[in-house]
mmCIF file of C-alpha atoms in Angstrom:
data_model
loop_
_atom_site.group_PDB
_atom_site.id
_atom_site.type_symbol
_atom_site.label_atom_id
_atom_site.label_comp_id
_atom_site.label_asym_id
_atom_site.label_seq_id
_atom_site.Cartn_x
_atom_site.Cartn_y
_atom_site.Cartn_z
ATOM 1 C CA MET O 13 0.064 -0.002 0.004
ATOM 2 C CA ASN O 14 1.187 3.522 -0.736
ATOM 3 C CA PRO O 15 2.234 5.116 2.557
ATOM 4 C CA LYS O 16 0.221 8.177 1.546
ATOM 5 C CA THR O 17 -2.954 6.271 1.081
ATOM 6 C CA PRO O 18 -5.327 6.683 4.011
ATOM 7 C CA ILE O 19 -6.587 3.564 5.746
ATOM 8 C CA ARG O 20 -10.201 2.984 5.020
ATOM 9 C CA ILE O 21 -12.240 1.080 7.535
ATOM 10 C CA TYR O 22 -15.899 0.334 6.480
ATOM 11 C CA MET O 23 -18.205 -0.478 9.360
ATOM 12 C CA ASP O 24 -21.506 0.489 7.854
ATOM 13 C CA ASN O 25 -22.338 -2.829 6.329
ATOM 14 C CA SER O 26 -26.106 -2.669 7.251
ATOM 15 C CA ALA O 27 -26.403 0.279 4.749
ATOM 16 C CA GLY O 28 -24.805 -1.599 2.031
ATOM 17 C CA ARG O 29 -22.347 -4.521 1.834
ATOM 18 C CA PRO O 30 -19.757 -4.972 -0.755
ATOM 19 C CA ILE O 31 -20.632 -7.528 -3.374
ATOM 20 C CA ASP O 32 -18.559 -10.703 -2.896
ATOM 21 C CA PRO O 33 -16.090 -11.329 -5.651
ATOM 22 C CA ARG O 34 -17.295 -14.851 -6.221
ATOM 23 C CA VAL O 35 -20.760 -13.399 -6.675
ATOM 24 C CA ILE O 36 -19.607 -10.939 -9.306
ATOM 25 C CA ASN O 37 -17.857 -13.762 -11.206
ATOM 26 C CA GLU O 38 -21.046 -15.721 -11.226
ATOM 27 C CA MET O 39 -22.989 -12.765 -12.484
ATOM 28 C CA GLN O 40 -20.333 -11.928 -15.248
ATOM 29 C CA ILE O 41 -20.567 -15.612 -16.432
ATOM 30 C CA HIS O 42 -24.364 -15.330 -16.673
ATOM 31 C CA VAL O 43 -24.716 -11.959 -18.312
ATOM 32 C CA LYS O 44 -22.359 -13.066 -21.124
ATOM 33 C CA ALA O 45 -24.125 -16.475 -21.604
ATOM 34 C CA TYR O 46 -27.698 -15.995 -21.029
ATOM 35 C CA PHE O 47 -29.841 -13.131 -22.117
ATOM 36 C CA GLY O 48 -33.139 -14.614 -22.698
ATOM 37 C CA ASN O 49 -36.424 -13.750 -21.182
ATOM 38 C CA PRO O 50 -37.626 -16.494 -18.620
ATOM 39 C CA SER O 51 -41.105 -16.188 -20.040
ATOM 40 C CA SER O 52 -40.187 -16.872 -23.667
ATOM 41 C CA LEU O 53 -41.019 -20.374 -24.931
ATOM 42 C CA HIS O 54 -37.932 -20.870 -27.152
ATOM 43 C CA THR O 55 -34.637 -22.580 -26.276
ATOM 44 C CA ILE O 56 -32.845 -19.393 -25.177
ATOM 45 C CA GLY O 57 -35.856 -18.269 -23.078
ATOM 46 C CA GLN O 58 -36.151 -21.811 -21.449
ATOM 47 C CA GLU O 59 -32.319 -21.757 -20.669
ATOM 48 C CA ALA O 60 -32.977 -18.352 -18.783
ATOM 49 C CA LYS O 61 -35.987 -20.115 -17.080
ATOM 50 C CA GLN O 62 -33.910 -23.014 -15.891
ATOM 51 C CA THR O 63 -31.432 -20.543 -14.399
ATOM 52 C CA LEU O 64 -34.203 -18.687 -12.651
ATOM 53 C CA GLU O 65 -35.526 -21.871 -11.041
ATOM 54 C CA LYS O 66 -32.060 -23.089 -10.029
ATOM 55 C CA SER O 67 -31.500 -19.646 -8.345
ATOM 56 C CA ARG O 68 -34.916 -19.975 -6.586
ATOM 57 C CA GLU O 69 -33.745 -23.376 -5.071
ATOM 58 C CA ALA O 70 -30.663 -21.780 -3.685
ATOM 59 C CA VAL O 71 -32.572 -19.022 -1.915
ATOM 60 C CA ALA O 72 -35.117 -21.328 -0.618
ATOM 61 C CA LYS O 73 -32.373 -23.620 0.745
ATOM 62 C CA LEU O 74 -30.946 -20.760 2.792
ATOM 63 C CA ILE O 75 -34.042 -20.396 4.835
ATOM 64 C CA ASN O 76 -35.169 -24.027 4.630
ATOM 65 C CA ALA O 77 -38.224 -23.189 2.536
ATOM 66 C CA GLU O 78 -40.350 -26.233 1.915
ATOM 67 C CA GLU O 79 -40.357 -25.857 -1.809
ATOM 68 C CA PRO O 80 -38.444 -23.355 -4.159
ATOM 69 C CA GLU O 81 -41.917 -22.211 -5.375
ATOM 70 C CA ALA O 82 -42.373 -20.455 -1.950
ATOM 71 C CA ILE O 83 -39.713 -17.839 -3.059
ATOM 72 C CA ILE O 84 -41.033 -14.842 -4.918
ATOM 73 C CA PHE O 85 -38.311 -12.488 -6.303
ATOM 74 C CA THR O 86 -38.799 -8.751 -5.885
ATOM 75 C CA SER O 87 -36.630 -5.609 -6.226
ATOM 76 C CA GLY O 88 -35.597 -5.684 -2.592
ATOM 77 C CA ALA O 89 -36.613 -5.792 1.071
ATOM 78 C CA THR O 90 -38.811 -2.717 0.771
ATOM 79 C CA GLU O 91 -40.997 -4.163 -2.012
ATOM 80 C CA SER O 92 -41.022 -7.609 -0.197
ATOM 81 C CA ASN O 93 -42.293 -5.886 3.055
ATOM 82 C CA ASN O 94 -44.877 -3.889 1.104
ATOM 83 C CA LEU O 95 -46.143 -7.062 -0.641
ATOM 84 C CA ALA O 96 -46.226 -9.007 2.517
ATOM 85 C CA ILE O 97 -48.324 -6.438 4.312
ATOM 86 C CA ARG O 98 -50.455 -4.805 1.688
ATOM 87 C CA GLY O 99 -50.908 -8.100 -0.392
ATOM 88 C CA THR O 100 -51.945 -10.283 2.727
ATOM 89 C CA ALA O 101 -54.029 -7.381 4.465
ATOM 90 C CA THR O 102 -56.150 -6.350 1.434
ATOM 91 C CA ARG O 103 -56.483 -9.943 0.120
ATOM 92 C CA ASN O 104 -57.895 -11.113 3.465
ATOM 93 C CA LYS O 105 -59.794 -8.075 4.405
ATOM 94 C CA ASN O 106 -63.098 -10.099 4.754
ATOM 95 C CA ARG O 107 -61.339 -12.035 7.529
ATOM 96 C CA GLY O 108 -60.457 -9.005 9.620
ATOM 97 C CA THR O 109 -59.075 -5.491 9.315
ATOM 98 C CA LYS O 110 -56.614 -5.455 12.194
ATOM 99 C CA ILE O 111 -52.876 -5.447 11.710
ATOM 100 C CA LEU O 112 -50.204 -5.765 14.555
ATOM 101 C CA THR O 113 -46.610 -4.710 14.224
ATOM 102 C CA SER O 114 -43.964 -3.256 16.606
ATOM 103 C CA THR O 115 -42.575 0.084 17.485
ATOM 104 C CA ILE O 116 -39.072 -0.869 16.360
ATOM 105 C CA GLU O 117 -40.004 -1.873 12.717
ATOM 106 C CA HIS O 118 -38.113 -0.671 9.533
ATOM 107 C CA MET O 119 -39.756 2.192 7.750
ATOM 108 C CA SER O 120 -40.735 -0.069 4.925
ATOM 109 C CA VAL O 121 -42.996 -1.765 7.434
ATOM 110 C CA VAL O 122 -43.964 1.131 9.392
ATOM 111 C CA ASN O 123 -45.153 3.378 6.430
ATOM 112 C CA PRO O 124 -47.368 0.511 4.692
ATOM 113 C CA CYS O 125 -48.924 -0.179 8.059
ATOM 114 C CA LYS O 126 -49.809 3.536 8.594
ATOM 115 C CA SER O 127 -51.005 3.879 4.989
ATOM 116 C CA MET O 128 -53.367 0.900 5.532
ATOM 117 C CA MET O 129 -55.166 2.980 8.280
ATOM 118 C CA LYS O 130 -56.363 5.175 5.464
ATOM 119 C CA GLU O 131 -57.926 2.156 3.840
ATOM 120 C CA GLY O 132 -60.135 1.027 6.661
ATOM 121 C CA PHE O 133 -57.561 -1.101 8.520
ATOM 122 C CA GLN O 134 -56.612 -0.719 12.174
ATOM 123 C CA THR O 135 -52.773 -0.764 12.932
ATOM 124 C CA ILE O 136 -51.557 -1.417 16.475
ATOM 125 C CA PHE O 137 -47.960 -0.674 17.163
ATOM 126 C CA LEU O 138 -46.902 -2.966 20.079
ATOM 127 C CA PRO O 139 -44.319 -1.790 22.576
ATOM 128 C CA VAL O 140 -40.943 -3.354 23.354
ATOM 129 C CA ASP O 141 -38.830 -3.244 26.497
ATOM 130 C CA LYS O 142 -35.575 -1.180 27.157
ATOM 131 C CA PHE O 143 -33.616 -3.954 25.153
ATOM 132 C CA GLY O 144 -35.846 -3.825 22.075
ATOM 133 C CA LEU O 145 -37.779 -7.288 22.971
ATOM 134 C CA LEU O 146 -41.427 -7.407 21.985
ATOM 135 C CA ASP O 147 -43.956 -7.344 24.845
ATOM 136 C CA LEU O 148 -45.517 -10.803 24.405
ATOM 137 C CA GLU O 149 -48.188 -10.138 26.829
ATOM 138 C CA LYS O 150 -49.288 -7.070 24.950
ATOM 139 C CA LEU O 151 -49.154 -9.235 21.784
ATOM 140 C CA GLU O 152 -51.569 -11.773 23.308
ATOM 141 C CA THR O 153 -53.879 -8.976 24.699
ATOM 142 C CA GLU O 154 -54.140 -7.194 21.169
ATOM 143 C CA LEU O 155 -54.625 -10.410 19.078
ATOM 144 C CA ASP O 156 -58.311 -11.124 18.490
ATOM 145 C CA ASP O 157 -60.457 -12.616 15.787
ATOM 146 C CA ASP O 158 -60.245 -9.489 13.783
ATOM 147 C CA THR O 159 -56.402 -9.730 13.432
ATOM 148 C CA THR O 160 -55.366 -10.712 10.003
ATOM 149 C CA LEU O 161 -51.558 -10.030 9.968
ATOM 150 C CA VAL O 162 -48.794 -9.655 12.536
ATOM 151 C CA SER O 163 -45.548 -8.287 11.246
ATOM 152 C CA ILE O 164 -42.616 -8.372 13.445
ATOM 153 C CA VAL O 165 -38.819 -7.983 12.621
ATOM 154 C CA TYR O 166 -36.571 -11.009 13.165
ATOM 155 C CA ALA O 167 -33.731 -8.639 14.515
ATOM 156 C CA ASN O 168 -33.658 -4.961 14.281
ATOM 157 C CA GLY O 169 -30.788 -3.679 12.181
ATOM 158 C CA GLU O 170 -30.187 -0.555 14.365
ATOM 159 C CA ILE O 171 -29.850 -2.131 17.811
ATOM 160 C CA GLY O 172 -29.327 -5.764 16.921
ATOM 161 C CA THR O 173 -31.754 -7.188 19.281
ATOM 162 C CA ILE O 174 -33.062 -10.829 18.097
ATOM 163 C CA GLU O 175 -36.756 -11.429 18.724
ATOM 164 C CA PRO O 176 -38.211 -14.796 20.075
ATOM 165 C CA ILE O 177 -39.696 -15.529 16.677
ATOM 166 C CA LYS O 178 -40.881 -19.148 17.410
ATOM 167 C CA GLU O 179 -42.645 -18.186 20.585
ATOM 168 C CA ILE O 180 -44.191 -15.215 18.724
ATOM 169 C CA SER O 181 -45.285 -17.625 15.962
ATOM 170 C CA GLU O 182 -47.028 -19.841 18.594
ATOM 171 C CA ILE O 183 -48.932 -16.823 19.972
ATOM 172 C CA VAL O 184 -49.992 -15.546 16.436
ATOM 173 C CA HIS O 185 -51.079 -18.840 15.050
ATOM 174 C CA ALA O 186 -53.179 -19.656 18.151
ATOM 175 C CA LYS O 187 -55.410 -16.898 16.764
ATOM 176 C CA LYS O 188 -55.135 -18.097 13.230
ATOM 177 C CA ALA O 189 -53.515 -14.950 12.001
ATOM 178 C CA TYR O 190 -50.626 -14.673 9.412
ATOM 179 C CA LEU O 191 -47.047 -13.941 10.689
ATOM 180 C CA HIS O 192 -44.754 -11.855 8.518
ATOM 181 C CA VAL O 193 -41.070 -11.528 9.527
ATOM 182 C CA ASP O 194 -38.552 -8.966 8.218
ATOM 183 C CA ALA O 195 -35.340 -10.901 8.250
ATOM 184 C CA THR O 196 -33.444 -8.330 6.040
ATOM 185 C CA ALA O 197 -30.879 -7.743 8.899
ATOM 186 C CA THR O 198 -30.805 -11.339 10.024
ATOM 187 C CA CYS O 199 -30.374 -13.455 7.012
ATOM 188 C CA GLY O 200 -26.883 -14.692 6.636
ATOM 189 C CA GLN O 201 -26.000 -13.720 10.211
ATOM 190 C CA ILE O 202 -27.733 -16.534 12.004
ATOM 191 C CA PRO O 203 -29.722 -19.631 10.828
ATOM 192 C CA ILE O 204 -33.402 -19.112 9.851
ATOM 193 C CA ASP O 205 -35.679 -22.073 9.458
ATOM 194 C CA VAL O 206 -39.037 -20.957 8.218
ATOM 195 C CA GLN O 207 -40.617 -24.465 8.703
ATOM 196 C CA ASP O 208 -39.195 -25.034 12.237
ATOM 197 C CA GLU O 209 -40.363 -21.423 13.209
ATOM 198 C CA ASN O 210 -43.571 -21.627 11.407
ATOM 199 C CA ILE O 211 -43.294 -18.399 9.564
ATOM 200 C CA ASP O 212 -45.951 -17.457 7.012
ATOM 201 C CA LEU O 213 -44.112 -14.767 5.097
ATOM 202 C CA LEU O 214 -40.446 -13.742 5.343
ATOM 203 C CA THR O 215 -38.570 -10.890 3.814
ATOM 204 C CA ILE O 216 -34.886 -11.165 2.731
ATOM 205 C CA SER O 217 -32.486 -8.973 0.585
ATOM 206 C CA SER O 218 -29.731 -9.737 -1.685
ATOM 207 C CA ASN O 219 -27.333 -6.903 -0.678
ATOM 208 C CA ASP O 220 -27.476 -7.848 2.965
ATOM 209 C CA ILE O 221 -25.902 -11.079 2.134
ATOM 210 C CA TYR O 222 -23.082 -9.651 -0.117
ATOM 211 C CA GLY O 223 -25.232 -9.907 -3.314
ATOM 212 C CA PRO O 224 -26.076 -7.162 -5.715
ATOM 213 C CA LYS O 225 -28.472 -4.337 -4.767
ATOM 214 C CA GLY O 226 -31.924 -4.130 -6.265
ATOM 215 C CA VAL O 227 -32.962 -7.814 -5.676
ATOM 216 C CA GLY O 228 -34.889 -9.306 -2.806
ATOM 217 C CA ALA O 229 -37.377 -12.081 -2.030
ATOM 218 C CA LEU O 230 -40.553 -12.734 -0.116
ATOM 219 C CA TYR O 231 -41.005 -16.299 1.161
ATOM 220 C CA ILE O 232 -44.659 -17.208 1.207
ATOM 221 C CA LYS O 233 -45.724 -20.455 2.999
ATOM 222 C CA LYS O 234 -47.883 -22.780 0.927
ATOM 223 C CA GLY O 235 -51.515 -21.942 1.745
ATOM 224 C CA THR O 236 -50.945 -18.324 2.750
ATOM 225 C CA THR O 237 -53.649 -16.146 0.879
ATOM 226 C CA ILE O 238 -51.901 -13.090 -0.670
ATOM 227 C CA GLY O 239 -52.567 -10.761 -3.586
ATOM 228 C CA PRO O 240 -50.243 -8.790 -5.844
ATOM 229 C CA ILE O 241 -49.449 -5.078 -5.459
ATOM 230 C CA ILE O 242 -47.985 -4.721 -9.056
ATOM 231 C CA GLN O 243 -50.153 -5.637 -11.901
ATOM 232 C CA GLY O 244 -48.790 -6.867 -15.170
ATOM 233 C CA GLY O 245 -47.876 -9.939 -17.164
ATOM 234 C CA GLY O 246 -48.177 -12.357 -14.125
ATOM 235 C CA GLN O 247 -44.611 -13.438 -13.445
ATOM 236 C CA GLU O 248 -43.622 -14.883 -10.124
ATOM 237 C CA ARG O 249 -46.863 -16.785 -9.726
ATOM 238 C CA GLY O 250 -48.801 -13.612 -10.607
ATOM 239 C CA LEU O 251 -47.573 -11.996 -7.346
ATOM 240 C CA ARG O 252 -44.886 -9.861 -8.839
ATOM 241 C CA SER O 253 -45.304 -8.827 -12.432
ATOM 242 C CA GLY O 254 -42.374 -7.709 -14.478
ATOM 243 C CA THR O 255 -39.465 -9.464 -16.275
ATOM 244 C CA GLU O 256 -37.210 -10.906 -13.643
ATOM 245 C CA ASN O 257 -33.844 -9.329 -13.067
ATOM 246 C CA LEU O 258 -32.184 -12.640 -13.831
ATOM 247 C CA THR O 259 -28.609 -11.339 -13.518
ATOM 248 C CA GLY O 260 -29.347 -9.946 -10.106
ATOM 249 C CA ILE O 261 -31.278 -13.101 -9.179
ATOM 250 C CA VAL O 262 -28.193 -15.158 -10.160
ATOM 251 C CA GLY O 263 -26.084 -13.102 -7.957
ATOM 252 C CA PHE O 264 -28.477 -13.270 -5.073
ATOM 253 C CA ALA O 265 -28.446 -17.108 -5.505
ATOM 254 C CA LYS O 266 -24.771 -17.347 -5.298
ATOM 255 C CA ALA O 267 -24.680 -14.983 -2.324
ATOM 256 C CA ALA O 268 -27.278 -17.295 -0.630
ATOM 257 C CA GLU O 269 -25.155 -20.354 -1.366
ATOM 258 C CA ILE O 270 -22.072 -18.830 0.020
ATOM 259 C CA ALA O 271 -23.879 -17.580 3.091
ATOM 260 C CA GLY O 272 -25.240 -21.050 3.754
ATOM 261 C CA TYR O 273 -22.054 -22.900 4.108
ATOM 262 C CA GLU O 274 -19.781 -20.017 5.478
ATOM 263 C CA MET O 275 -22.273 -18.534 8.124
ATOM 264 C CA PRO O 276 -21.129 -20.769 11.125
ATOM 265 C CA GLN O 277 -17.375 -19.699 10.896
ATOM 266 C CA HIS O 278 -18.141 -16.072 9.947
ATOM 267 C CA SER O 279 -20.687 -15.568 12.781
ATOM 268 C CA LYS O 280 -18.179 -16.975 15.230
ATOM 269 C CA ARG O 281 -15.466 -14.713 14.033
ATOM 270 C CA ILE O 282 -17.556 -11.612 13.717
ATOM 271 C CA THR O 283 -19.233 -12.179 17.419
ATOM 272 C CA LYS O 284 -15.736 -12.096 18.818
ATOM 273 C CA LEU O 285 -14.784 -8.851 17.278
ATOM 274 C CA ARG O 286 -18.231 -7.453 18.017
ATOM 275 C CA ASP O 287 -17.912 -8.105 21.849
ATOM 276 C CA GLU O 288 -14.438 -6.787 21.876
ATOM 277 C CA LEU O 289 -15.578 -3.639 20.135
ATOM 278 C CA ILE O 290 -18.370 -3.111 22.474
ATOM 279 C CA GLY O 291 -16.172 -3.279 25.530
ATOM 280 C CA GLY O 292 -13.681 -1.000 23.854
ATOM 281 C CA LEU O 293 -16.196 1.603 23.019
ATOM 282 C CA ILE O 294 -17.910 1.704 26.465
ATOM 283 C CA ASP O 295 -15.582 0.588 29.266
ATOM 284 C CA PRO O 296 -12.910 3.330 28.863
ATOM 285 C CA ILE O 297 -15.433 6.201 28.290
ATOM 286 C CA PRO O 298 -17.750 7.590 30.993
ATOM 287 C CA ASN O 299 -21.459 7.836 30.238
ATOM 288 C CA ALA O 300 -21.292 5.493 27.392
ATOM 289 C CA PHE O 301 -23.998 2.940 26.991
ATOM 290 C CA LEU O 302 -25.043 -0.018 24.848
ATOM 291 C CA ASN O 303 -28.209 0.072 22.754
ATOM 292 C CA GLY O 304 -30.077 -3.245 22.452
ATOM 293 C CA HIS O 305 -29.832 -6.608 24.150
ATOM 294 C CA PRO O 306 -26.451 -7.373 25.614
ATOM 295 C CA THR O 307 -26.360 -11.019 24.378
ATOM 296 C CA GLN O 308 -29.397 -11.727 22.333
ATOM 297 C CA ARG O 309 -28.257 -9.586 19.379
ATOM 298 C CA LEU O 310 -27.062 -9.990 15.734
ATOM 299 C CA PRO O 311 -23.260 -11.121 15.507
ATOM 300 C CA ASP O 312 -22.322 -7.985 13.464
ATOM 301 C CA ASN O 313 -24.259 -5.397 15.414
ATOM 302 C CA VAL O 314 -22.600 -2.762 17.679
ATOM 303 C CA SER O 315 -24.793 0.231 18.914
ATOM 304 C CA VAL O 316 -23.631 2.376 21.453
ATOM 305 C CA ARG O 317 -24.617 6.008 22.714
ATOM 306 C CA TYR O 318 -22.487 8.756 24.467
ATOM 307 C CA SER O 319 -24.302 11.345 26.633
ATOM 308 C CA PHE O 320 -23.923 15.192 25.948
ATOM 309 C CA ILE O 321 -22.774 14.755 22.361
ATOM 310 C CA GLU O 322 -24.390 14.023 18.882
ATOM 311 C CA GLY O 323 -23.810 11.100 16.680
ATOM 312 C CA GLU O 324 -23.445 13.184 13.607
ATOM 313 C CA SER O 325 -20.397 14.790 15.155
ATOM 314 C CA ILE O 326 -18.932 11.542 15.861
ATOM 315 C CA LEU O 327 -19.634 10.271 12.409
ATOM 316 C CA LEU O 328 -17.813 13.230 10.912
ATOM 317 C CA SER O 329 -14.813 12.837 13.130
ATOM 318 C CA LEU O 330 -14.430 9.170 12.241
ATOM 319 C CA ASP O 331 -14.933 9.892 8.562
ATOM 320 C CA ILE O 332 -11.960 12.355 8.555
ATOM 321 C CA MET O 333 -9.969 9.413 9.864
ATOM 322 C CA GLY O 334 -11.174 6.964 7.179
ATOM 323 C CA ILE O 335 -13.640 5.050 9.387
ATOM 324 C CA TYR O 336 -17.184 4.749 8.082
ATOM 325 C CA ALA O 337 -20.137 4.128 10.302
ATOM 326 C CA SER O 338 -23.651 5.317 10.968
ATOM 327 C CA SER O 339 -25.939 6.747 13.513
ATOM 328 C CA GLY O 340 -28.959 4.640 12.686
ATOM 329 C CA SER O 341 -30.682 3.241 9.636
ATOM 330 C CA ALA O 342 -29.560 4.563 6.246
ATOM 331 C CA CYS O 343 -33.012 4.722 5.079
ATOM 332 C CA ALA O 344 -33.938 7.274 7.681
ATOM 333 C CA ALA O 345 -30.718 9.194 7.457
ATOM 334 C CA LYS O 346 -32.236 12.130 5.425
ATOM 335 C CA THR O 347 -34.257 13.209 8.427
ATOM 336 C CA LEU O 348 -32.631 15.089 11.578
ATOM 337 C CA GLN O 349 -35.272 13.500 13.836
ATOM 338 C CA PRO O 350 -33.991 10.885 16.445
ATOM 339 C CA SER O 351 -34.325 7.317 15.646
ATOM 340 C CA HIS O 352 -37.957 5.998 16.146
ATOM 341 C CA VAL O 353 -36.348 2.735 17.237
ATOM 342 C CA LEU O 354 -34.221 4.317 20.094
ATOM 343 C CA LEU O 355 -37.216 6.334 21.252
ATOM 344 C CA ALA O 356 -39.220 3.007 21.430
ATOM 345 C CA LEU O 357 -36.544 1.740 23.946
ATOM 346 C CA GLY O 358 -37.597 4.683 26.286
ATOM 347 C CA LEU O 359 -34.684 6.872 25.478
ATOM 348 C CA GLN O 360 -35.079 10.640 25.484
ATOM 349 C CA PRO O 361 -34.373 12.447 22.137
ATOM 350 C CA GLU O 362 -31.206 13.829 23.482
ATOM 351 C CA GLU O 363 -29.964 10.438 24.470
ATOM 352 C CA ALA O 364 -30.945 8.955 21.064
ATOM 353 C CA HIS O 365 -29.011 11.679 19.157
ATOM 354 C CA GLY O 366 -25.737 10.596 20.660
ATOM 355 C CA SER O 367 -25.924 7.093 19.245
ATOM 356 C CA LEU O 368 -23.261 5.374 17.071
ATOM 357 C CA MET O 369 -24.073 2.277 14.909
ATOM 358 C CA LEU O 370 -21.340 0.036 13.734
ATOM 359 C CA THR O 371 -22.172 -3.157 11.575
ATOM 360 C CA LEU O 372 -19.156 -5.423 10.993
ATOM 361 C CA GLY O 373 -18.630 -7.321 7.711
ATOM 362 C CA ARG O 374 -16.395 -10.053 6.312
ATOM 363 C CA ASP O 375 -13.659 -7.612 5.422
ATOM 364 C CA ASN O 376 -13.280 -6.257 8.926
ATOM 365 C CA THR O 377 -10.125 -7.403 10.868
ATOM 366 C CA GLN O 378 -8.856 -7.365 14.409
ATOM 367 C CA GLU O 379 -6.770 -4.376 13.311
ATOM 368 C CA ASP O 380 -9.878 -2.455 12.389
ATOM 369 C CA VAL O 381 -11.291 -3.077 15.935
ATOM 370 C CA ASP O 382 -8.073 -1.940 17.525
ATOM 371 C CA ARG O 383 -8.089 1.215 15.485
ATOM 372 C CA LEU O 384 -11.497 2.145 16.417
ATOM 373 C CA LYS O 385 -10.850 1.438 20.090
ATOM 374 C CA SER O 386 -7.711 3.567 20.068
ATOM 375 C CA VAL O 387 -9.429 6.718 18.553
ATOM 376 C CA MET O 388 -12.823 6.780 20.087
ATOM 377 C CA PRO O 389 -11.904 7.987 23.702
ATOM 378 C CA ASP O 390 -10.146 11.054 22.303
ATOM 379 C CA ILE O 391 -13.049 11.783 19.858
ATOM 380 C CA VAL O 392 -15.616 11.729 22.586
ATOM 381 C CA LYS O 393 -13.662 13.745 24.904
ATOM 382 C CA ARG O 394 -12.950 16.404 22.332
ATOM 383 C CA LEU O 395 -16.627 16.647 21.362
ATOM 384 C CA ARG O 396 -17.639 16.831 25.040
ATOM 385 C CA ASP O 397 -15.189 19.654 25.701
ATOM 386 C CA MET O 398 -16.841 21.600 22.939
ATOM 387 C CA SER O 399 -20.540 20.644 24.032
ATOM 388 C CA PRO O 400 -22.355 23.049 26.441
ATOM 389 C CA LEU O 401 -24.329 20.197 27.750
ATOM 390 C CA THR O 402 -21.289 18.447 29.167
ATOM 391 C CA PRO O 403 -20.968 18.622 33.048
ATOM 392 C CA LYS O 404 -17.719 20.303 34.237
ATOM 393 C CA GLU O 405 -16.448 17.095 35.675
ATOM 394 C CA LEU O 406 -16.224 15.487 32.326
ATOM 395 C CA LYS O 407 -14.375 18.417 30.666
ATOM 396 C CA SER O 408 -10.609 18.892 30.640
#
């Protein structure tokens, strides 16, 4: 490396993971050899169709779907979440008009649920505890015969807390409602078994498992009644019209294949780095706290907060040093409002504003962690010295 080249440490993997070189290679092979439309009846089209179905098998295997046909390819997690919520609720409106979700969902769940309220549906946002775990008693209380759909995140991407999905599933199905799970941040980090956990609909994203952006999938359990939200030529079992992004899907499938066999080793390594980083960012710094559950959390997630300073200032300080992080979900970064997820934990706005979120990836090393641990105390101290909110005893 050129000694003048600054060290670049990327720890914002939840916002966008680099495409695995093996995935790029697979996509390049495909895009050169196969260009047909999977809906065409001629040989070239049928070759594309075979590739599509082989890719469907690979994605289905990652989550242990009962059959490849349970996988519907979409443009990403946002579309999958919208299809799951709007498609299921509207198709089953005669059964009930109540939707339950949590206060820590991604905005691609929150906003569809809110918009459904304008169409005659009732949406209840269920509370979580200080760690982000769903209040199961409140879930049981709110579930009734009018409840059509419950949408709960598998693990929140901002704070890393993993929900007890199997237990939630038992509660939901006791009332014969459908369960949708947003596993965007989870898939590829820990094993998911849609059959064992009895999940009706599950959202996953290609880019979150080191595949290309703009591709996602919705798992739909056989027998789940759902309607399309995009009308057209009837591709993807009539649930997602539009010519399939076959090159992207091929990349998605390769990423799923890699994630399937590398996950145990990767999760073990990244969990060790995560725990060391959490300790290094909290223990030496006064008034520093962990967001989310201390142990029941994603292997890659580090979410901390510092009193008396703002997360944006920390990000800018890190950026100057070539360290790239986040203060929350990238999808909500355009607003200056405090994270709705952190507020749902019971934090005050000023507390939420002081958060730093780091998501580790395959490329992160021990040296990356050591570097961040070494610079953070000085960054926090300098920013606190500048802040009028900082108590005198914490200033130089």
